[in-house]
Tab-separated table of N, CA and C in Angstrom:
chain	number	residue	atom	x	y	z
A	680	GLN	N	207.401	103.673	144.089
A	680	GLN	CA	207.428	104.514	143.519
A	680	GLN	C	208.118	102.962	141.960
A	681	ILE	N	208.055	102.466	141.284
A	681	ILE	CA	208.574	100.349	140.516
A	681	ILE	C	209.471	101.827	139.463
A	682	ASP	N	211.518	100.848	139.368
A	682	ASP	CA	212.051	101.762	139.234
A	682	ASP	C	211.857	101.265	137.755
A	683	GLU	N	211.765	99.627	137.739
A	683	GLU	CA	210.970	98.759	136.206
A	683	GLU	C	209.708	99.055	135.276
A	684	PRO	N	209.375	98.211	133.940
A	684	PRO	CA	208.345	98.079	133.631
A	684	PRO	C	207.283	97.042	134.268
A	685	LEU	N	206.307	97.899	134.894
A	685	LEU	CA	204.808	96.811	135.995
A	685	LEU	C	204.338	95.835	134.810
A	686	PHE	N	204.725	96.639	133.204
A	686	PHE	CA	203.826	95.233	133.027
A	686	PHE	C	204.981	94.696	131.799
A	687	ASN	N	205.118	93.249	131.567
A	687	ASN	CA	206.022	92.127	130.958
A	687	ASN	C	206.001	92.296	129.639
A	688	SER	N	206.813	92.016	128.610
A	688	SER	CA	206.363	91.899	126.743
A	688	SER	C	205.114	90.998	126.078
A	689	LYS	N	204.429	90.188	127.380
A	689	LYS	CA	203.213	90.262	127.474
A	689	LYS	C	201.667	90.047	128.944
A	690	ASN	N	201.904	92.136	128.402
A	690	ASN	CA	201.442	93.077	128.983
A	690	ASN	C	201.160	92.176	130.439
A	691	ILE	N	201.134	91.342	130.910
A	691	ILE	CA	200.758	90.844	132.318
A	691	ILE	C	201.770	91.184	133.107
A	692	THR	N	201.036	91.118	134.823
A	692	THR	CA	202.167	91.941	135.663
A	692	THR	C	201.538	91.074	137.553
A	693	ARG	N	202.188	90.703	137.959
A	693	ARG	CA	201.725	89.937	138.481
A	693	ARG	C	202.914	90.843	139.572
A	694	ARG	N	202.844	91.037	141.163
A	694	ARG	CA	202.923	92.403	142.325
A	694	ARG	C	202.167	91.733	144.035
A	695	ILE	N	203.511	91.131	144.161
A	695	ILE	CA	203.727	91.216	146.123
A	695	ILE	C	203.594	93.100	146.603
A	696	ILE	N	202.658	93.639	147.971
A	696	ILE	CA	202.486	94.787	147.766
A	696	ILE	C	202.229	94.691	148.756
A	697	ASN	N	202.904	94.888	149.499
A	697	ASN	CA	202.610	95.068	151.923
A	697	ASN	C	201.852	96.474	151.348
A	698	THR	N	201.173	96.540	152.024
A	698	THR	CA	200.169	97.587	151.961
A	698	THR	C	200.198	97.496	153.997
A	699	GLY	N	200.066	96.566	154.366
A	699	GLY	CA	199.218	96.310	156.107
A	699	GLY	C	198.430	95.712	155.919
A	700	SER	N	197.909	95.927	157.728
A	700	SER	CA	196.516	94.590	157.984
A	700	SER	C	196.328	96.076	158.823
A	701	PRO	N	195.082	97.170	158.222
A	701	PRO	CA	193.803	97.376	157.471
A	701	PRO	C	195.388	98.121	156.429
A	702	GLY	N	195.002	98.845	155.101
A	702	GLY	CA	195.868	98.916	154.343
A	702	GLY	C	194.926	99.178	152.466
A	703	LEU	N	195.961	100.155	151.810
A	703	LEU	CA	195.585	100.557	150.727
A	703	LEU	C	196.643	100.511	150.178
A	704	TYR	N	196.453	100.821	148.247
A	704	TYR	CA	196.489	100.334	147.040
A	704	TYR	C	196.276	101.110	146.200
A	705	PHE	N	197.105	101.922	145.694
A	705	PHE	CA	196.333	102.770	144.197
A	705	PHE	C	197.477	101.328	142.883
A	706	LEU	N	196.791	102.099	141.864
A	706	LEU	CA	197.308	101.132	141.207
A	706	LEU	C	196.898	101.814	139.912
A	707	GLU	N	197.477	103.359	139.287
A	707	GLU	CA	197.506	104.004	138.152
A	707	GLU	C	197.359	103.042	136.765
A	708	ILE	N	197.007	103.331	135.889
A	708	ILE	CA	196.630	102.146	134.637
A	708	ILE	C	197.124	103.608	133.766
A	709	ARG	N	198.429	103.929	132.701
A	709	ARG	CA	198.073	105.243	131.546
A	709	ARG	C	196.403	104.926	131.095
A	710	PRO	N	196.687	106.358	129.871
A	710	PRO	CA	195.652	105.989	129.353
A	710	PRO	C	195.494	105.352	128.112
A	711	GLY	N	193.915	105.443	128.207
A	711	GLY	CA	193.675	104.225	127.275
A	711	GLY	C	194.276	102.824	127.281
A	712	SER	N	194.100	103.357	128.226
A	712	SER	CA	194.289	100.618	128.819
A	712	SER	C	192.999	100.949	129.649
A	713	ARG	N	192.860	99.846	130.518
A	713	ARG	CA	192.447	98.915	130.738
A	713	ARG	C	193.420	97.247	131.369
A	714	LEU	N	192.183	97.041	132.962
A	714	LEU	CA	192.759	96.100	133.359
A	714	LEU	C	191.913	94.796	132.556
A	715	LYS	N	192.440	93.497	132.769
A	715	LYS	CA	191.553	92.435	132.033
A	715	LYS	C	191.796	91.464	132.672
A	716	ASP	N	191.689	90.505	133.445
A	716	ASP	CA	191.966	89.643	134.095
A	716	ASP	C	192.466	89.604	135.322
A	717	LEU	N	192.034	90.449	135.956
A	717	LEU	CA	191.927	90.502	137.491
A	717	LEU	C	191.757	89.735	138.203
A	718	ILE	N	192.781	89.748	139.375
A	718	ILE	CA	193.198	88.475	140.238
A	718	ILE	C	193.934	89.051	141.817
A	719	VAL	N	192.918	89.082	142.157
A	719	VAL	CA	193.640	89.876	143.388
A	719	VAL	C	193.264	89.411	145.159
A	720	GLN	N	194.747	88.829	145.830
A	720	GLN	CA	194.522	88.576	146.584
A	720	GLN	C	194.988	88.420	148.057
A	721	PRO	N	194.916	88.710	149.571
A	721	PRO	CA	193.442	87.814	149.629
A	721	PRO	C	192.027	88.083	149.388
A	722	GLU	N	191.053	87.174	149.845
A	722	GLU	CA	189.508	87.711	149.179
A	722	GLU	C	188.823	88.978	149.259
A	723	ASP	N	189.797	88.856	150.584
A	723	ASP	CA	188.244	89.866	151.669
A	723	ASP	C	189.101	91.109	151.297
A	724	VAL	N	189.683	91.740	149.899
A	724	VAL	CA	189.698	92.736	150.070
A	724	VAL	C	189.466	93.377	149.245
A	725	ILE	N	189.003	94.944	148.812
A	725	ILE	CA	187.457	95.301	148.449
A	725	ILE	C	188.295	96.177	147.168
A	726	GLU	N	188.021	95.802	146.518
A	726	GLU	CA	188.362	97.127	145.167
A	726	GLU	C	187.524	97.637	144.208
A	727	ASP	N	187.936	98.878	143.808
A	727	ASP	CA	187.350	100.188	142.658
A	727	ASP	C	188.460	100.041	142.259
A	728	ILE	N	187.598	100.993	141.025
A	728	ILE	CA	187.886	102.322	140.579
A	728	ILE	C	187.916	103.108	140.168
A	729	TYR	N	188.223	104.201	139.442
A	729	TYR	CA	188.174	106.158	139.188
A	729	TYR	C	188.869	106.096	138.106
A	730	ALA	N	188.534	107.558	137.456
A	730	ALA	CA	189.213	107.464	135.887
A	730	ALA	C	190.077	109.023	137.010
A	731	GLY	N	191.146	109.191	136.756
A	731	GLY	CA	192.499	110.136	136.980
A	731	GLY	C	192.282	111.441	136.649
A	732	ILE	N	193.523	112.071	136.462
A	732	ILE	CA	193.858	112.929	135.239
A	732	ILE	C	194.152	112.553	134.358
A	733	ASP	N	193.688	113.425	132.864
A	733	ASP	CA	194.709	112.978	131.391
A	733	ASP	C	193.846	111.646	131.092
A	734	ASP	N	192.793	111.002	131.562
A	734	ASP	CA	192.078	109.811	131.207
A	734	ASP	C	192.629	108.234	131.298
A	735	THR	N	193.620	108.523	133.337
A	735	THR	CA	194.287	107.401	133.351
A	735	THR	C	192.674	106.377	133.913
A	736	LEU	N	192.766	105.569	134.490
A	736	LEU	CA	192.060	104.297	135.897
A	736	LEU	C	192.902	104.377	136.357
A	737	ILE	N	192.523	104.478	137.657
A	737	ILE	CA	193.767	104.050	139.068
A	737	ILE	C	192.127	103.190	139.927
A	738	TYR	N	192.850	101.893	140.224
A	738	TYR	CA	192.117	100.687	140.669
A	738	TYR	C	192.417	100.774	141.926
A	739	CYS	N	192.160	101.039	143.379
A	739	CYS	CA	192.089	101.087	144.380
A	739	CYS	C	192.409	99.733	144.842
A	740	PHE	N	192.535	99.365	145.845
A	740	PHE	CA	192.768	98.345	146.629
A	740	PHE	C	193.109	98.335	148.346
A	741	TYR	N	191.854	97.753	148.535
A	741	TYR	CA	191.897	98.529	149.911
A	741	TYR	C	191.668	97.352	150.860
A	742	ASN	N	192.890	96.378	151.639
A	742	ASN	CA	193.306	95.095	152.252
A	742	ASN	C	192.554	95.052	153.395
A	743	ILE	N	191.375	94.535	153.671
A	743	ILE	CA	190.793	94.318	155.221
A	743	ILE	C	190.829	92.775	155.883
A	744	SER	N	191.418	92.254	155.550
A	744	SER	CA	192.105	90.858	155.609
A	744	SER	C	192.792	91.306	156.743
A	745	ASP	N	194.193	90.196	157.862
A	745	ASP	CA	194.662	89.436	157.952
A	745	ASP	C	195.745	89.994	157.477
A	746	SER	N	196.273	89.833	156.593
A	746	SER	CA	197.475	89.817	156.261
A	746	SER	C	197.752	91.252	155.329
A	747	THR	N	198.828	90.979	155.941
A	747	THR	CA	199.932	92.479	155.391
A	747	THR	C	200.116	92.467	153.455
A	748	ASN	N	200.425	91.601	153.322
A	748	ASN	CA	200.122	91.880	151.809
A	748	ASN	C	199.452	91.480	151.361
A	749	LEU	N	199.289	92.742	149.699
A	749	LEU	CA	198.808	91.981	148.558
A	749	LEU	C	199.286	91.325	147.286
A	750	VAL	N	198.547	90.852	146.278
A	750	VAL	CA	199.168	90.314	145.652
A	750	VAL	C	198.299	90.602	144.430
A	751	VAL	N	197.861	91.218	143.844
A	751	VAL	CA	197.582	91.672	142.389
A	751	VAL	C	197.770	91.074	141.008
A	752	THR	N	197.171	89.921	140.631
A	752	THR	CA	198.039	90.348	138.938
A	752	THR	C	197.156	90.546	138.341
A	753	ALA	N	197.553	90.170	137.155
A	753	ALA	CA	196.469	91.568	135.545
A	753	ALA	C	197.350	91.226	134.401
A	754	ILE	N	196.362	91.274	133.200
A	754	ILE	CA	196.787	91.714	132.602
A	754	ILE	C	195.753	93.195	131.394
A	755	ILE	N	196.547	93.630	131.081
A	755	ILE	CA	196.999	95.819	130.403
A	755	ILE	C	195.926	94.960	129.131
A	756	GLU	N	195.148	95.960	128.702
A	756	GLU	CA	194.740	95.800	127.896
A	756	GLU	C	194.013	96.672	126.821
A	757	THR	N	194.025	98.006	125.380
A	757	THR	CA	193.485	98.954	125.127
A	757	THR	C	192.417	98.110	126.287
A	758	ASP	N	191.917	100.589	125.949
A	758	ASP	CA	190.857	99.796	126.637
A	758	ASP	C	190.253	100.960	125.545
A	759	ASP	N	188.673	100.279	124.459
A	759	ASP	CA	188.171	100.775	123.596
A	759	ASP	C	187.050	100.938	123.988
A	760	GLU	N	186.752	101.419	125.010
A	760	GLU	CA	185.125	101.475	125.597
A	760	GLU	C	186.069	102.970	126.049
A	761	ASN	N	187.061	103.510	125.704
A	761	ASN	CA	187.199	104.932	127.403
A	761	ASN	C	185.942	104.919	128.378
A	762	ILE	N	186.792	103.496	128.875
A	762	ILE	CA	185.859	103.157	129.964
A	762	ILE	C	186.164	105.287	131.187
A	763	ALA	N	187.071	105.761	131.336
A	763	ALA	CA	187.442	106.919	131.876
A	763	ALA	C	186.480	108.401	132.227
A	764	GLN	N	185.931	108.089	130.883
A	764	GLN	CA	185.301	108.940	130.472
A	764	GLN	C	184.173	108.259	130.843
A	765	LYS	N	183.821	107.240	130.610
A	765	LYS	CA	181.729	106.463	130.952
A	765	LYS	C	182.064	106.883	133.347
A	766	LEU	N	183.175	106.625	133.474
A	766	LEU	CA	183.418	106.794	134.812
A	766	LEU	C	183.178	108.321	135.450
A	767	LYS	N	183.831	109.016	134.753
A	767	LYS	CA	184.269	110.749	135.449
A	767	LYS	C	182.656	111.373	135.426
A	768	SER	N	181.323	110.674	134.286
A	768	SER	CA	180.298	111.661	134.082
A	768	SER	C	179.327	110.992	135.504
A	769	ASP	N	179.713	110.799	135.780
A	769	ASP	CA	178.457	110.193	137.093
A	769	ASP	C	179.401	109.410	138.322
A	770	PRO	N	180.864	110.021	139.173
A	770	PRO	CA	181.386	109.541	140.020
A	770	PRO	C	181.538	108.778	140.887
A	771	GLU	N	180.267	109.351	141.237
A	771	GLU	CA	179.739	108.778	142.768
A	771	GLU	C	179.020	107.242	142.222
A	772	ASP	N	178.582	107.606	141.166
A	772	ASP	CA	178.022	105.685	140.689
A	772	ASP	C	178.726	104.435	141.255
A	773	ILE	N	178.285	104.055	141.884
A	773	ILE	CA	178.528	102.277	143.099
A	773	ILE	C	178.634	102.069	141.875
A	774	ILE	N	177.803	100.908	141.442
A	774	ILE	CA	176.907	100.720	140.445
A	774	ILE	C	178.207	100.453	139.399
A	775	TRP	N	177.406	101.123	138.921
A	775	TRP	CA	179.509	101.502	137.402
A	775	TRP	C	180.880	101.384	137.755
A	776	ARG	N	181.144	101.561	138.676
A	776	ARG	CA	181.946	101.634	139.105
A	776	ARG	C	182.516	100.170	139.610
A	777	ASN	N	181.388	99.076	139.981
A	777	ASN	CA	181.523	98.011	140.577
A	777	ASN	C	181.621	97.035	138.914
A	778	TYR	N	180.296	97.628	137.736
A	778	TYR	CA	180.270	96.897	137.048
A	778	TYR	C	182.263	96.460	136.395
A	779	PHE	N	182.551	97.935	136.156
A	779	PHE	CA	183.752	96.834	135.654
A	779	PHE	C	185.377	97.009	136.464
A	780	ILE	N	184.929	96.516	137.321
A	780	ILE	CA	185.644	95.526	138.779
A	780	ILE	C	184.796	94.470	138.950
A	781	ARG	N	184.059	93.954	138.518
A	781	ARG	CA	183.115	92.716	138.191
A	781	ARG	C	183.523	92.363	136.260
A	782	ARG	N	184.268	92.819	135.960
A	782	ARG	CA	183.701	92.721	134.055
A	782	ARG	C	186.129	92.009	134.865
A	783	ALA	N	186.305	93.037	135.015
A	783	ALA	CA	188.427	92.764	135.302
A	783	ALA	C	188.264	91.522	135.784
A	784	MET	N	188.075	91.612	136.517
A	784	MET	CA	188.450	89.257	137.818
A	784	MET	C	187.041	89.143	137.380
A	785	ASN	N	186.210	89.065	135.658
A	785	ASN	CA	186.087	87.658	134.540
A	785	ASN	C	184.594	87.464	136.049
A	786	LEU	N	183.942	88.264	136.655
A	786	LEU	CA	183.109	87.637	138.140
A	786	LEU	C	181.739	87.964	137.076
A	787	ASP	N	180.937	88.129	136.213
A	787	ASP	CA	180.346	88.857	134.919
A	787	ASP	C	180.556	87.032	133.585
A	788	LYS	N	181.496	86.428	134.314
A	788	LYS	CA	181.493	85.328	132.951
A	788	LYS	C	180.814	84.385	133.855
A	789	VAL	N	180.590	84.342	135.426
A	789	VAL	CA	180.582	83.221	136.155
A	789	VAL	C	179.328	82.101	135.830
A	790	VAL	N	179.478	81.526	135.521
A	790	VAL	CA	178.135	80.175	134.078
A	790	VAL	C	176.623	80.068	135.249
A	791	LYS	N	176.280	80.172	134.404
A	791	LYS	CA	174.785	80.097	135.984
A	791	LYS	C	174.698	78.633	135.496
A	792	THR	N	174.222	77.765	136.946
A	792	THR	CA	173.580	76.530	136.672
A	792	THR	C	172.057	76.267	135.428
A	793	PRO	N	171.276	75.794	135.462
A	793	PRO	CA	169.997	76.150	134.646
A	793	PRO	C	169.249	75.673	135.868
A	794	VAL	N	168.237	77.148	135.364
A	794	VAL	CA	166.818	77.528	136.380
A	794	VAL	C	166.381	76.004	136.468
A	795	THR	N	165.793	76.142	138.000
A	795	THR	CA	164.965	74.643	137.876
A	795	THR	C	162.735	75.088	137.567
A	796	LYS	N	162.085	74.438	137.891
A	796	LYS	CA	160.701	75.428	137.157
A	796	LYS	C	160.125	75.665	138.638
A	797	ALA	N	161.249	75.583	140.046
A	797	ALA	CA	160.797	75.635	141.338
A	797	ALA	C	160.843	77.333	141.107
A	798	LYS	N	162.494	76.640	140.850
A	798	LYS	CA	163.454	78.346	140.917
A	798	LYS	C	162.652	79.315	140.850
A	799	LYS	N	161.846	79.151	139.152
A	799	LYS	CA	161.838	80.378	138.167
A	799	LYS	C	160.409	80.632	138.837
A	800	GLN	N	160.412	79.719	139.725
A	800	GLN	CA	158.457	80.226	140.404
A	800	GLN	C	159.296	81.898	141.425
A	801	GLU	N	158.428	82.709	141.218
A	801	GLU	CA	159.211	84.239	141.891
A	801	GLU	C	158.586	84.403	143.144
A	802	HIS	N	159.544	85.294	143.847
A	802	HIS	CA	159.417	84.881	145.209
A	802	HIS	C	159.307	86.086	145.588
A	803	GLU	N	158.496	86.941	145.961
A	803	GLU	CA	158.103	88.306	147.096
A	803	GLU	C	159.316	88.495	148.438
A	804	ILE	N	159.663	87.691	148.805
A	804	ILE	CA	160.886	88.160	149.212
A	804	ILE	C	162.832	87.260	149.277
A	805	LEU	N	162.979	88.297	149.579
A	805	LEU	CA	163.798	87.661	149.075
A	805	LEU	C	165.040	87.772	149.969
A	806	THR	N	166.687	86.138	149.837
A	806	THR	CA	167.207	86.940	150.826
A	806	THR	C	168.474	87.175	149.976
A	807	ALA	N	169.785	87.667	151.000
A	807	ALA	CA	170.625	88.604	150.313
A	807	ALA	C	171.068	88.866	149.474
A	808	ASP	N	171.427	87.306	149.231
A	808	ASP	CA	171.996	86.862	147.766
A	808	ASP	C	171.679	87.071	147.258
A	809	GLU	N	170.269	86.608	146.923
A	809	GLU	CA	168.773	86.793	146.108
A	809	GLU	C	168.526	87.692	145.683
A	810	ALA	N	168.668	88.652	146.535
A	810	ALA	CA	168.811	90.010	146.028
A	810	ALA	C	169.619	90.198	145.521
A	811	ALA	N	171.035	90.485	145.842
A	811	ALA	CA	172.135	91.091	144.733
A	811	ALA	C	172.172	89.959	143.785
A	812	GLU	N	171.813	88.641	143.626
A	812	GLU	CA	171.771	88.435	141.976
A	812	GLU	C	170.641	89.172	141.260
A	813	TYR	N	169.355	89.425	141.901
A	813	TYR	CA	168.432	90.037	141.095
A	813	TYR	C	168.950	91.724	140.634
A	814	LEU	N	169.730	92.459	141.703
A	814	LEU	CA	170.335	93.963	141.145
A	814	LEU	C	172.083	93.876	140.082
A	815	ARG	N	171.991	92.286	140.490
A	815	ARG	CA	173.605	92.852	139.446
A	815	ARG	C	174.967	92.676	139.998
A	816	ILE	N	174.847	93.081	141.163
A	816	ILE	CA	175.837	93.573	142.493
A	816	ILE	C	176.571	92.287	143.524
A	817	ASP	N	177.414	92.824	144.405
A	817	ASP	CA	177.553	91.940	145.277
A	817	ASP	C	177.145	92.268	145.986
A	818	VAL	N	177.251	91.594	148.128
A	818	VAL	CA	176.616	91.315	148.697
A	818	VAL	C	177.402	92.715	149.189
A	819	LYS	N	177.904	92.171	149.049
A	819	LYS	CA	178.906	94.223	149.980
A	819	LYS	C	178.429	94.986	149.904
A	820	THR	N	178.434	95.359	147.953
A	820	THR	CA	177.412	96.274	147.507
A	820	THR	C	176.629	96.691	147.867
A	821	LEU	N	175.796	95.729	147.956
A	821	LEU	CA	174.113	95.261	148.791
A	821	LEU	C	173.732	96.105	150.280
A	822	GLN	N	174.517	95.585	150.848
A	822	GLN	CA	174.824	95.785	152.631
A	822	GLN	C	175.335	97.825	152.749
A	823	ASN	N	175.724	97.726	151.406
A	823	ASN	CA	176.772	99.639	151.340
A	823	ASN	C	175.673	100.042	150.445
A	824	TYR	N	174.801	99.752	150.415
A	824	TYR	CA	173.646	100.271	149.470
A	824	TYR	C	171.992	100.399	150.919
A	825	VAL	N	171.677	99.438	152.180
A	825	VAL	CA	170.884	99.236	153.361
A	825	VAL	C	171.846	100.676	153.846
A	826	SER	N	173.196	100.538	154.721
A	826	SER	CA	173.303	101.243	155.351
A	826	SER	C	173.159	103.025	154.929
A	827	SER	N	173.118	103.168	153.657
A	827	SER	CA	173.299	104.279	153.252
A	827	SER	C	172.060	104.866	152.696
A	828	LYS	N	171.086	103.697	153.245
A	828	LYS	CA	169.517	103.122	153.478
A	828	LYS	C	169.085	104.184	151.477
A	829	LYS	N	169.336	103.631	150.444
A	829	LYS	CA	168.492	103.464	149.344
A	829	LYS	C	168.383	102.753	148.707
A	830	ILE	N	168.763	101.366	149.955
A	830	ILE	CA	167.210	100.384	149.375
A	830	ILE	C	166.787	100.560	150.634
A	831	THR	N	166.200	99.473	151.011
A	831	THR	CA	165.670	99.269	152.110
A	831	THR	C	165.384	97.857	152.721
A	832	SER	N	165.574	97.470	153.384
A	832	SER	CA	165.656	95.366	154.289
A	832	SER	C	164.514	95.412	154.685
A	833	LEU	N	164.115	93.749	155.247
A	833	LEU	CA	163.220	92.990	156.094
A	833	LEU	C	164.475	93.046	157.607
A	834	ARG	N	163.479	92.777	158.253
A	834	ARG	CA	164.177	91.788	159.674
A	834	ARG	C	164.843	90.981	158.807
A	835	GLY	N	166.401	90.096	159.882
A	835	GLY	CA	166.690	89.033	159.038
A	835	GLY	C	167.373	89.622	157.774
A	836	GLY	N	167.766	90.162	157.343
A	836	GLY	CA	168.548	90.796	156.772
A	836	GLY	C	168.019	89.960	154.875
A	837	LYS	N	166.162	90.171	154.769
A	837	LYS	CA	165.394	89.449	153.605
A	837	LYS	C	165.762	90.831	153.017
A	838	PHE	N	164.870	91.177	151.762
A	838	PHE	CA	164.891	92.149	150.826
A	838	PHE	C	162.930	91.856	149.796
A	839	ARG	N	162.028	92.588	150.093
A	839	ARG	CA	160.765	92.563	149.446
A	839	ARG	C	161.065	92.922	147.698
A	840	LYS	N	160.582	92.252	147.320
A	840	LYS	CA	161.387	92.881	145.811
A	840	LYS	C	160.819	93.527	145.276
A	841	ALA	N	160.123	93.692	145.546
A	841	ALA	CA	159.378	95.290	144.453
A	841	ALA	C	159.928	96.363	145.235
A	842	HIS	N	160.942	96.063	146.259
A	842	HIS	CA	161.700	97.746	147.436
A	842	HIS	C	162.987	97.410	146.070
A	843	LEU	N	163.392	96.751	145.631
A	843	LEU	CA	164.755	96.302	144.782
A	843	LEU	C	163.969	97.208	143.854
A	844	ASP	N	162.369	96.578	143.018
A	844	ASP	CA	162.186	97.797	141.871
A	844	ASP	C	162.137	98.733	141.131
A	845	LEU	N	161.857	99.221	142.515
A	845	LEU	CA	161.882	101.072	143.007
A	845	LEU	C	163.732	100.971	142.928
A	846	PHE	N	164.091	100.427	143.519
A	846	PHE	CA	165.877	101.365	143.556
A	846	PHE	C	166.024	100.747	142.864
A	847	LEU	N	165.606	100.339	141.270
A	847	LEU	CA	165.913	100.168	139.535
A	847	LEU	C	165.307	101.524	138.994
A	848	GLU	N	164.508	101.834	139.113
A	848	GLU	CA	163.356	102.324	138.909
A	848	GLU	C	163.786	103.882	138.885
A	849	LYS	N	163.947	103.939	140.615
A	849	LYS	CA	165.006	105.249	140.599
A	849	LYS	C	166.631	105.293	139.619
A	850	LYS	N	167.508	103.717	140.089
A	850	LYS	CA	168.078	104.713	139.802
A	850	LYS	C	168.232	104.565	137.710
A	851	GLY	N	166.843	104.130	137.704
A	851	GLY	CA	167.179	104.096	135.824
A	851	GLY	C	167.116	105.693	135.011
A	852	SER	N	166.382	105.994	136.199
A	852	SER	CA	165.519	107.177	135.938
A	852	SER	C	166.279	108.942	135.790
A	853	ARG	N	167.293	108.094	136.931
A	853	ARG	CA	168.649	109.024	137.093
A	853	ARG	C	169.218	109.456	136.208
A	854	LYS	N	170.637	107.737	134.748
A	854	LYS	CA	171.374	107.376	133.670
A	854	LYS	C	170.476	108.356	132.327
A	855	LYS	N	169.105	108.633	133.125
A	855	LYS	CA	168.567	108.736	131.473
A	855	LYS	C	168.505	110.014	131.357
């Protein structure tokens, strides 16, 4: 419980939280608001988001690093998309939750280098990095899908593109 306002007059916060190692921290944002420009340190923290009661957003930070402290820096803004309602529509959908976390952390705005002709050539077998990029998820999420047998991997952590397409088709048909 914090007695002072969480965000300053410019809607910015920077909190150093002693979570322990491993540790967990929850940040609940008032209804009608969301985080943008989210920075979390150390880098090996797992972030997630859930819809809370009364359409609040609950950001979860699981500290798996050796550090006992977690640093969260963020700007709050008006949630004009009603993210809480979107998350409530399918609370188990990790891709949807991951999408909003990546957007808050500006990971979806990474500038891609131009693709050379050699890279444009489609490959049937992809590395984990290529598969994650193809699915537009991070590698950790891909590994979670493999562990839960939602995606089939080949030996050596390789992925057949046809398996990834099948996963996307199933995911798309579930949303309709």
